[in-house]
Amino acid sequence: AEAARAATEEEAKARAAAEEPKAAQTAGALGAVFLADVTIPDGTLVLPNTAFTKVWRFRNHGEVPWPAGSVLDCVGAGGITAPACVVIPHAVLPGVTIDISADLVAPAAPGRYVCFWRLASGPNQYFGHRVWADISVPPSASPDVLEDAVLVEAVVESEPVPEPAPVEPVPAPMMTPAEALLCDMGFELDAVRTSLEAAGGNTDRAVNMLLG
């Protein structure tokens, strides 16, 4: 099961990385491009139940500012304790680079875990590259593991985050919980429904079909 999950995560990441360098944009030419992992590169060892801060670097690659109150939305926690979203309190002008951080907690059980995120200007209004936090929780706290593992939590101080500005809700199609989960991972609703039907409702098999 662990190997299957790891393979699915690798395929999801490869699919995200293969997207066009200029990220897909919403109406209004919102756009973003992922530049770098500022902290916690892929495969970082994090001890069980340890808090850590993941920081991603983006640039506004679109034609208009990101509106104040845009968010980096967690679309699949993957076993990592994570907030539902991180609010961007101010507008981000075209061409501007910004670091966005999320405070996370590693699971108690050993294994590899990947948490996926998307930028959004409002409910279901995603834009830009999909990004992730990819960590490994070691099975023991041997001296060698302790040397390589993340032992401290906050690595970046962030400004106080005010409440986001109200965003007019956008009507969404009626979906089952399984359909909503897979759509939040970035898959199209029609493809999700077809895959779930073929997989007999099994979300793991449906993901493999969508990635294939």
PDB file of C-alpha atoms in Angstrom:
ATOM      1  CA  ALA A   1       0.000   0.000   0.000  1.00  0.00           C
ATOM      2  CA  GLU A   2       2.894   2.349   0.849  1.00  0.00           C
ATOM      3  CA  ALA A   3       4.564   1.672  -2.498  1.00  0.00           C
ATOM      4  CA  ALA A   4       1.289   2.248  -4.358  1.00  0.00           C
ATOM      5  CA  ARG A   5       0.716   5.514  -2.549  1.00  0.00           C
ATOM      6  CA  ALA A   6       4.262   6.674  -3.284  1.00  0.00           C
ATOM      7  CA  ALA A   7       3.846   5.808  -6.959  1.00  0.00           C
ATOM      8  CA  THR A   8       0.556   7.743  -7.118  1.00  0.00           C
ATOM      9  CA  GLU A   9       2.170  10.775  -5.476  1.00  0.00           C
ATOM     10  CA  GLU A  10       5.120  10.663  -7.906  1.00  0.00           C
ATOM     11  CA  GLU A  11       2.747  10.514 -10.865  1.00  0.00           C
ATOM     12  CA  ALA A  12       0.713  13.453  -9.495  1.00  0.00           C
ATOM     13  CA  LYS A  13       3.872  15.505  -9.030  1.00  0.00           C
ATOM     14  CA  ALA A  14       5.192  14.612 -12.485  1.00  0.00           C
ATOM     15  CA  ARG A  15       1.890  15.649 -14.007  1.00  0.00           C
ATOM     16  CA  ALA A  16       2.011  18.998 -12.172  1.00  0.00           C
ATOM     17  CA  ALA A  17       5.638  19.608 -13.177  1.00  0.00           C
ATOM     18  CA  ALA A  18       4.820  18.945 -16.837  1.00  0.00           C
ATOM     19  CA  GLU A  19       2.362  21.836 -16.991  1.00  0.00           C
ATOM     20  CA  GLU A  20       3.174  24.753 -19.282  1.00  0.00           C
ATOM     21  CA  PRO A  21       5.749  27.160 -17.776  1.00  0.00           C
ATOM     22  CA  LYS A  22       3.165  29.858 -18.036  1.00  0.00           C
ATOM     23  CA  ALA A  23       0.542  28.611 -15.585  1.00  0.00           C
ATOM     24  CA  ALA A  24      -3.076  28.238 -16.588  1.00  0.00           C
ATOM     25  CA  GLN A  25      -4.941  31.446 -15.923  1.00  0.00           C
ATOM     26  CA  THR A  26      -8.486  32.245 -14.860  1.00  0.00           C
ATOM     27  CA  ALA A  27     -10.743  34.756 -16.559  1.00  0.00           C
ATOM     28  CA  GLY A  28      -9.137  38.135 -15.963  1.00  0.00           C
ATOM     29  CA  ALA A  29      -5.639  36.806 -16.750  1.00  0.00           C
ATOM     30  CA  LEU A  30      -4.675  35.863 -13.195  1.00  0.00           C
ATOM     31  CA  GLY A  31      -1.499  33.804 -13.321  1.00  0.00           C
ATOM     32  CA  ALA A  32       1.334  32.516 -11.156  1.00  0.00           C
ATOM     33  CA  VAL A  33       4.512  30.548 -11.649  1.00  0.00           C
ATOM     34  CA  PHE A  34       6.260  28.496  -8.964  1.00  0.00           C
ATOM     35  CA  LEU A  35       9.927  29.479  -8.581  1.00  0.00           C
ATOM     36  CA  ALA A  36      11.463  27.535  -5.691  1.00  0.00           C
ATOM     37  CA  ASP A  37      11.109  25.641  -2.420  1.00  0.00           C
ATOM     38  CA  VAL A  38      12.533  28.139   0.075  1.00  0.00           C
ATOM     39  CA  THR A  39      12.374  25.569   2.902  1.00  0.00           C
ATOM     40  CA  ILE A  40      11.735  21.809   3.249  1.00  0.00           C
ATOM     41  CA  PRO A  41      12.918  20.497  -0.135  1.00  0.00           C
ATOM     42  CA  ASP A  42      11.320  17.289  -1.394  1.00  0.00           C
ATOM     43  CA  GLY A  43      12.153  14.255   0.742  1.00  0.00           C
ATOM     44  CA  THR A  44      13.143  16.202   3.870  1.00  0.00           C
ATOM     45  CA  LEU A  45      13.197  14.029   7.002  1.00  0.00           C
ATOM     46  CA  VAL A  46      10.798  15.321   9.671  1.00  0.00           C
ATOM     47  CA  LEU A  47      10.442  13.595  13.038  1.00  0.00           C
ATOM     48  CA  PRO A  48       6.999  12.284  14.075  1.00  0.00           C
ATOM     49  CA  ASN A  49       4.548  14.926  15.354  1.00  0.00           C
ATOM     50  CA  THR A  50       7.068  17.701  14.629  1.00  0.00           C
ATOM     51  CA  ALA A  51       5.877  21.153  13.558  1.00  0.00           C
ATOM     52  CA  PHE A  52       7.632  22.711  10.569  1.00  0.00           C
ATOM     53  CA  THR A  53       7.142  25.629   8.197  1.00  0.00           C
ATOM     54  CA  LYS A  54       7.039  25.093   4.443  1.00  0.00           C
ATOM     55  CA  VAL A  55       7.785  28.149   2.278  1.00  0.00           C
ATOM     56  CA  TRP A  56       7.168  28.372  -1.481  1.00  0.00           C
ATOM     57  CA  ARG A  57       8.292  31.187  -3.788  1.00  0.00           C
ATOM     58  CA  PHE A  58       5.941  32.386  -6.550  1.00  0.00           C
ATOM     59  CA  ARG A  59       5.873  35.180  -9.108  1.00  0.00           C
ATOM     60  CA  ASN A  60       2.751  36.858 -10.462  1.00  0.00           C
ATOM     61  CA  HIS A  61       3.092  35.744 -14.072  1.00  0.00           C
ATOM     62  CA  GLY A  62      -0.263  37.143 -15.141  1.00  0.00           C
ATOM     63  CA  GLU A  63      -1.550  40.427 -16.496  1.00  0.00           C
ATOM     64  CA  VAL A  64      -3.411  41.735 -13.434  1.00  0.00           C
ATOM     65  CA  PRO A  65      -2.753  41.843  -9.661  1.00  0.00           C
ATOM     66  CA  TRP A  66      -3.783  38.952  -7.471  1.00  0.00           C
ATOM     67  CA  PRO A  67      -6.609  40.428  -5.379  1.00  0.00           C
ATOM     68  CA  ALA A  68      -6.108  40.998  -1.658  1.00  0.00           C
ATOM     69  CA  GLY A  69      -7.525  38.034   0.219  1.00  0.00           C
ATOM     70  CA  SER A  70      -6.377  35.451  -2.331  1.00  0.00           C
ATOM     71  CA  VAL A  71      -5.337  32.173  -0.706  1.00  0.00           C
ATOM     72  CA  LEU A  72      -2.981  29.245  -1.055  1.00  0.00           C
ATOM     73  CA  ASP A  73      -5.536  26.463  -0.670  1.00  0.00           C
ATOM     74  CA  CYS A  74      -4.726  23.020   0.744  1.00  0.00           C
ATOM     75  CA  VAL A  75      -6.318  20.632  -1.782  1.00  0.00           C
ATOM     76  CA  GLY A  76      -5.002  17.384  -0.310  1.00  0.00           C
ATOM     77  CA  ALA A  77      -3.333  17.149   3.108  1.00  0.00           C
ATOM     78  CA  GLY A  78      -2.057  13.606   2.493  1.00  0.00           C
ATOM     79  CA  GLY A  79      -1.833  12.798   6.210  1.00  0.00           C
ATOM     80  CA  ILE A  80       0.004  16.005   7.157  1.00  0.00           C
ATOM     81  CA  THR A  81      -1.732  18.330   9.626  1.00  0.00           C
ATOM     82  CA  ALA A  82      -2.296  21.524   7.637  1.00  0.00           C
ATOM     83  CA  PRO A  83      -4.543  24.601   7.653  1.00  0.00           C
ATOM     84  CA  ALA A  84      -7.353  24.731   5.116  1.00  0.00           C
ATOM     85  CA  CYS A  85      -5.644  27.687   3.453  1.00  0.00           C
ATOM     86  CA  VAL A  86      -3.080  30.452   3.864  1.00  0.00           C
ATOM     87  CA  VAL A  87      -4.436  33.962   3.234  1.00  0.00           C
ATOM     88  CA  ILE A  88      -2.476  36.487   1.160  1.00  0.00           C
ATOM     89  CA  PRO A  89      -3.614  39.733   2.811  1.00  0.00           C
ATOM     90  CA  HIS A  90      -2.424  42.188   0.168  1.00  0.00           C
ATOM     91  CA  ALA A  91      -2.632  42.469  -3.609  1.00  0.00           C
ATOM     92  CA  VAL A  92       0.340  41.081  -5.583  1.00  0.00           C
ATOM     93  CA  LEU A  93       1.200  43.090  -8.682  1.00  0.00           C
ATOM     94  CA  PRO A  94       2.237  41.512 -12.022  1.00  0.00           C
ATOM     95  CA  GLY A  95       5.933  40.592 -12.042  1.00  0.00           C
ATOM     96  CA  VAL A  96       6.235  40.668  -8.241  1.00  0.00           C
ATOM     97  CA  THR A  97       7.819  37.704  -6.399  1.00  0.00           C
ATOM     98  CA  ILE A  98       6.275  36.553  -3.104  1.00  0.00           C
ATOM     99  CA  ASP A  99       7.084  33.892  -0.503  1.00  0.00           C
ATOM    100  CA  ILE A 100       4.090  32.071   1.010  1.00  0.00           C
ATOM    101  CA  SER A 101       4.478  29.918   4.124  1.00  0.00           C
ATOM    102  CA  ALA A 102       2.298  27.268   5.774  1.00  0.00           C
ATOM    103  CA  ASP A 103       2.712  25.902   9.303  1.00  0.00           C
ATOM    104  CA  LEU A 104       2.415  22.103   9.180  1.00  0.00           C
ATOM    105  CA  VAL A 105       2.818  19.116  11.514  1.00  0.00           C
ATOM    106  CA  ALA A 106       4.277  15.752  10.472  1.00  0.00           C
ATOM    107  CA  PRO A 107       2.209  12.585  11.129  1.00  0.00           C
ATOM    108  CA  ALA A 108       3.042  10.202  13.967  1.00  0.00           C
ATOM    109  CA  ALA A 109       3.474   7.123  11.759  1.00  0.00           C
ATOM    110  CA  PRO A 110       6.631   6.602   9.669  1.00  0.00           C
ATOM    111  CA  GLY A 111       6.365   6.906   5.913  1.00  0.00           C
ATOM    112  CA  ARG A 112       6.363   9.369   3.034  1.00  0.00           C
ATOM    113  CA  TYR A 113       3.712  12.095   2.917  1.00  0.00           C
ATOM    114  CA  VAL A 114       2.815  14.696   0.278  1.00  0.00           C
ATOM    115  CA  CYS A 115       0.486  17.644   0.861  1.00  0.00           C
ATOM    116  CA  PHE A 116      -0.840  19.471  -2.259  1.00  0.00           C
ATOM    117  CA  TRP A 117      -1.698  23.194  -2.564  1.00  0.00           C
ATOM    118  CA  ARG A 118      -3.226  25.561  -5.167  1.00  0.00           C
ATOM    119  CA  LEU A 119      -3.509  29.337  -5.400  1.00  0.00           C
ATOM    120  CA  ALA A 120      -7.086  30.644  -5.579  1.00  0.00           C
ATOM    121  CA  SER A 121      -8.707  34.062  -5.913  1.00  0.00           C
ATOM    122  CA  GLY A 122     -12.023  32.771  -4.554  1.00  0.00           C
ATOM    123  CA  PRO A 123     -14.015  29.533  -4.084  1.00  0.00           C
ATOM    124  CA  ASN A 124     -12.963  27.094  -6.838  1.00  0.00           C
ATOM    125  CA  GLN A 125     -11.143  29.926  -8.678  1.00  0.00           C
ATOM    126  CA  TYR A 126      -7.731  28.234  -8.923  1.00  0.00           C
ATOM    127  CA  PHE A 127      -4.803  29.605 -10.896  1.00  0.00           C
ATOM    128  CA  GLY A 128      -1.070  28.975 -11.277  1.00  0.00           C
ATOM    129  CA  HIS A 129       1.064  25.930 -10.583  1.00  0.00           C
ATOM    130  CA  ARG A 130       0.075  23.212  -8.121  1.00  0.00           C
ATOM    131  CA  VAL A 131       2.730  22.871  -5.391  1.00  0.00           C
ATOM    132  CA  TRP A 132       3.361  20.465  -2.526  1.00  0.00           C
ATOM    133  CA  ALA A 133       5.177  19.684   0.710  1.00  0.00           C
ATOM    134  CA  ASP A 134       6.951  16.311   0.370  1.00  0.00           C
ATOM    135  CA  ILE A 135       8.376  14.862   3.612  1.00  0.00           C
ATOM    136  CA  SER A 136       9.515  11.531   5.037  1.00  0.00           C
ATOM    137  CA  VAL A 137       8.864  10.559   8.667  1.00  0.00           C
ATOM    138  CA  PRO A 138      11.620   8.176   9.832  1.00  0.00           C
ATOM    139  CA  PRO A 139      10.764   4.967  11.707  1.00  0.00           C
ATOM    140  CA  SER A 140      13.171   5.727  14.555  1.00  0.00           C
ATOM    141  CA  ALA A 141      15.082   8.555  16.180  1.00  0.00           C
ATOM    142  CA  SER A 142      18.612   7.147  15.853  1.00  0.00           C
ATOM    143  CA  PRO A 143      21.532   9.625  16.042  1.00  0.00           C
ATOM    144  CA  ASP A 144      21.966   9.544  12.255  1.00  0.00           C
ATOM    145  CA  VAL A 145      18.280  10.289  11.737  1.00  0.00           C
ATOM    146  CA  LEU A 146      18.320  13.066  14.331  1.00  0.00           C
ATOM    147  CA  GLU A 147      21.209  14.720  12.501  1.00  0.00           C
ATOM    148  CA  ASP A 148      19.318  14.848   9.208  1.00  0.00           C
ATOM    149  CA  ALA A 149      15.779  15.412  10.443  1.00  0.00           C
ATOM    150  CA  VAL A 150      13.951  18.661  10.992  1.00  0.00           C
ATOM    151  CA  LEU A 151      13.879  19.329  14.737  1.00  0.00           C
ATOM    152  CA  VAL A 152      12.616  22.895  14.935  1.00  0.00           C
ATOM    153  CA  GLU A 153       9.368  24.354  13.752  1.00  0.00           C
ATOM    154  CA  ALA A 154       9.197  27.968  12.587  1.00  0.00           C
ATOM    155  CA  VAL A 155      11.842  28.980  10.041  1.00  0.00           C
ATOM    156  CA  VAL A 156      10.142  32.042   8.633  1.00  0.00           C
ATOM    157  CA  GLU A 157       8.353  34.781  10.546  1.00  0.00           C
ATOM    158  CA  SER A 158       5.246  36.033   8.836  1.00  0.00           C
ATOM    159  CA  GLU A 159       3.229  39.173   9.318  1.00  0.00           C
ATOM    160  CA  PRO A 160      -0.111  38.940  11.169  1.00  0.00           C
ATOM    161  CA  VAL A 161      -2.746  37.759   8.723  1.00  0.00           C
ATOM    162  CA  PRO A 162      -6.005  39.741   8.750  1.00  0.00           C
ATOM    163  CA  GLU A 163      -9.337  38.248   7.853  1.00  0.00           C
ATOM    164  CA  PRO A 164      -9.713  37.924   4.062  1.00  0.00           C
ATOM    165  CA  ALA A 165     -12.009  40.295   2.240  1.00  0.00           C
ATOM    166  CA  PRO A 166     -15.441  38.791   1.501  1.00  0.00           C
ATOM    167  CA  VAL A 167     -15.504  36.991  -1.833  1.00  0.00           C
ATOM    168  CA  GLU A 168     -18.714  36.579  -3.748  1.00  0.00           C
ATOM    169  CA  PRO A 169     -19.490  32.823  -3.842  1.00  0.00           C
ATOM    170  CA  VAL A 170     -19.406  31.170  -7.238  1.00  0.00           C
ATOM    171  CA  PRO A 171     -22.086  28.512  -7.889  1.00  0.00           C
ATOM    172  CA  ALA A 172     -20.512  25.069  -8.163  1.00  0.00           C
ATOM    173  CA  PRO A 173     -21.975  21.898  -9.689  1.00  0.00           C
ATOM    174  CA  MET A 174     -23.444  19.350  -7.303  1.00  0.00           C
ATOM    175  CA  MET A 175     -20.771  16.765  -6.477  1.00  0.00           C
ATOM    176  CA  THR A 176     -20.382  13.728  -4.252  1.00  0.00           C
ATOM    177  CA  PRO A 177     -17.648  13.877  -1.568  1.00  0.00           C
ATOM    178  CA  ALA A 178     -15.394  11.657  -3.701  1.00  0.00           C
ATOM    179  CA  GLU A 179     -15.930  13.864  -6.772  1.00  0.00           C
ATOM    180  CA  ALA A 180     -15.210  17.006  -4.741  1.00  0.00           C
ATOM    181  CA  LEU A 181     -11.991  15.467  -3.346  1.00  0.00           C
ATOM    182  CA  LEU A 182     -10.617  14.616  -6.796  1.00  0.00           C
ATOM    183  CA  CYS A 183     -11.705  17.941  -8.319  1.00  0.00           C
ATOM    184  CA  ASP A 184      -9.883  19.754  -5.511  1.00  0.00           C
ATOM    185  CA  MET A 185      -6.726  17.892  -6.598  1.00  0.00           C
ATOM    186  CA  GLY A 186      -7.022  19.653  -9.983  1.00  0.00           C
ATOM    187  CA  PHE A 187      -8.881  17.057 -12.105  1.00  0.00           C
ATOM    188  CA  GLU A 188     -11.822  17.936 -14.377  1.00  0.00           C
ATOM    189  CA  LEU A 189     -15.286  16.948 -13.092  1.00  0.00           C
ATOM    190  CA  ASP A 190     -16.290  14.979 -16.212  1.00  0.00           C
ATOM    191  CA  ALA A 191     -13.063  12.955 -16.111  1.00  0.00           C
ATOM    192  CA  VAL A 192     -13.467  12.416 -12.368  1.00  0.00           C
ATOM    193  CA  ARG A 193     -16.992  11.030 -12.767  1.00  0.00           C
ATOM    194  CA  THR A 194     -15.927   8.718 -15.582  1.00  0.00           C
ATOM    195  CA  SER A 195     -12.956   7.404 -13.594  1.00  0.00           C
ATOM    196  CA  LEU A 196     -14.964   6.913 -10.395  1.00  0.00           C
ATOM    197  CA  GLU A 197     -17.613   4.974 -12.283  1.00  0.00           C
ATOM    198  CA  ALA A 198     -14.966   2.754 -13.912  1.00  0.00           C
ATOM    199  CA  ALA A 199     -13.239   2.272 -10.541  1.00  0.00           C
ATOM    200  CA  GLY A 200     -16.434   1.286  -8.766  1.00  0.00           C
ATOM    201  CA  GLY A 201     -16.199   4.346  -6.519  1.00  0.00           C
ATOM    202  CA  ASN A 202     -12.653   3.574  -5.299  1.00  0.00           C
ATOM    203  CA  THR A 203     -10.863   6.944  -5.159  1.00  0.00           C
ATOM    204  CA  ASP A 204      -7.321   5.488  -5.193  1.00  0.00           C
ATOM    205  CA  ARG A 205      -8.035   3.532  -8.374  1.00  0.00           C
ATOM    206  CA  ALA A 206      -9.772   6.546  -9.886  1.00  0.00           C
ATOM    207  CA  VAL A 207      -6.675   8.698  -9.225  1.00  0.00           C
ATOM    208  CA  ASN A 208      -4.460   6.135 -10.950  1.00  0.00           C
ATOM    209  CA  MET A 209      -6.803   6.182 -13.968  1.00  0.00           C
ATOM    210  CA  LEU A 210      -6.798   9.991 -14.083  1.00  0.00           C
ATOM    211  CA  LEU A 211      -3.011  10.106 -13.899  1.00  0.00           C
ATOM    212  CA  GLY A 212      -2.649   7.405 -16.545  1.00  0.00           C
TER     213      GLY A 212
END
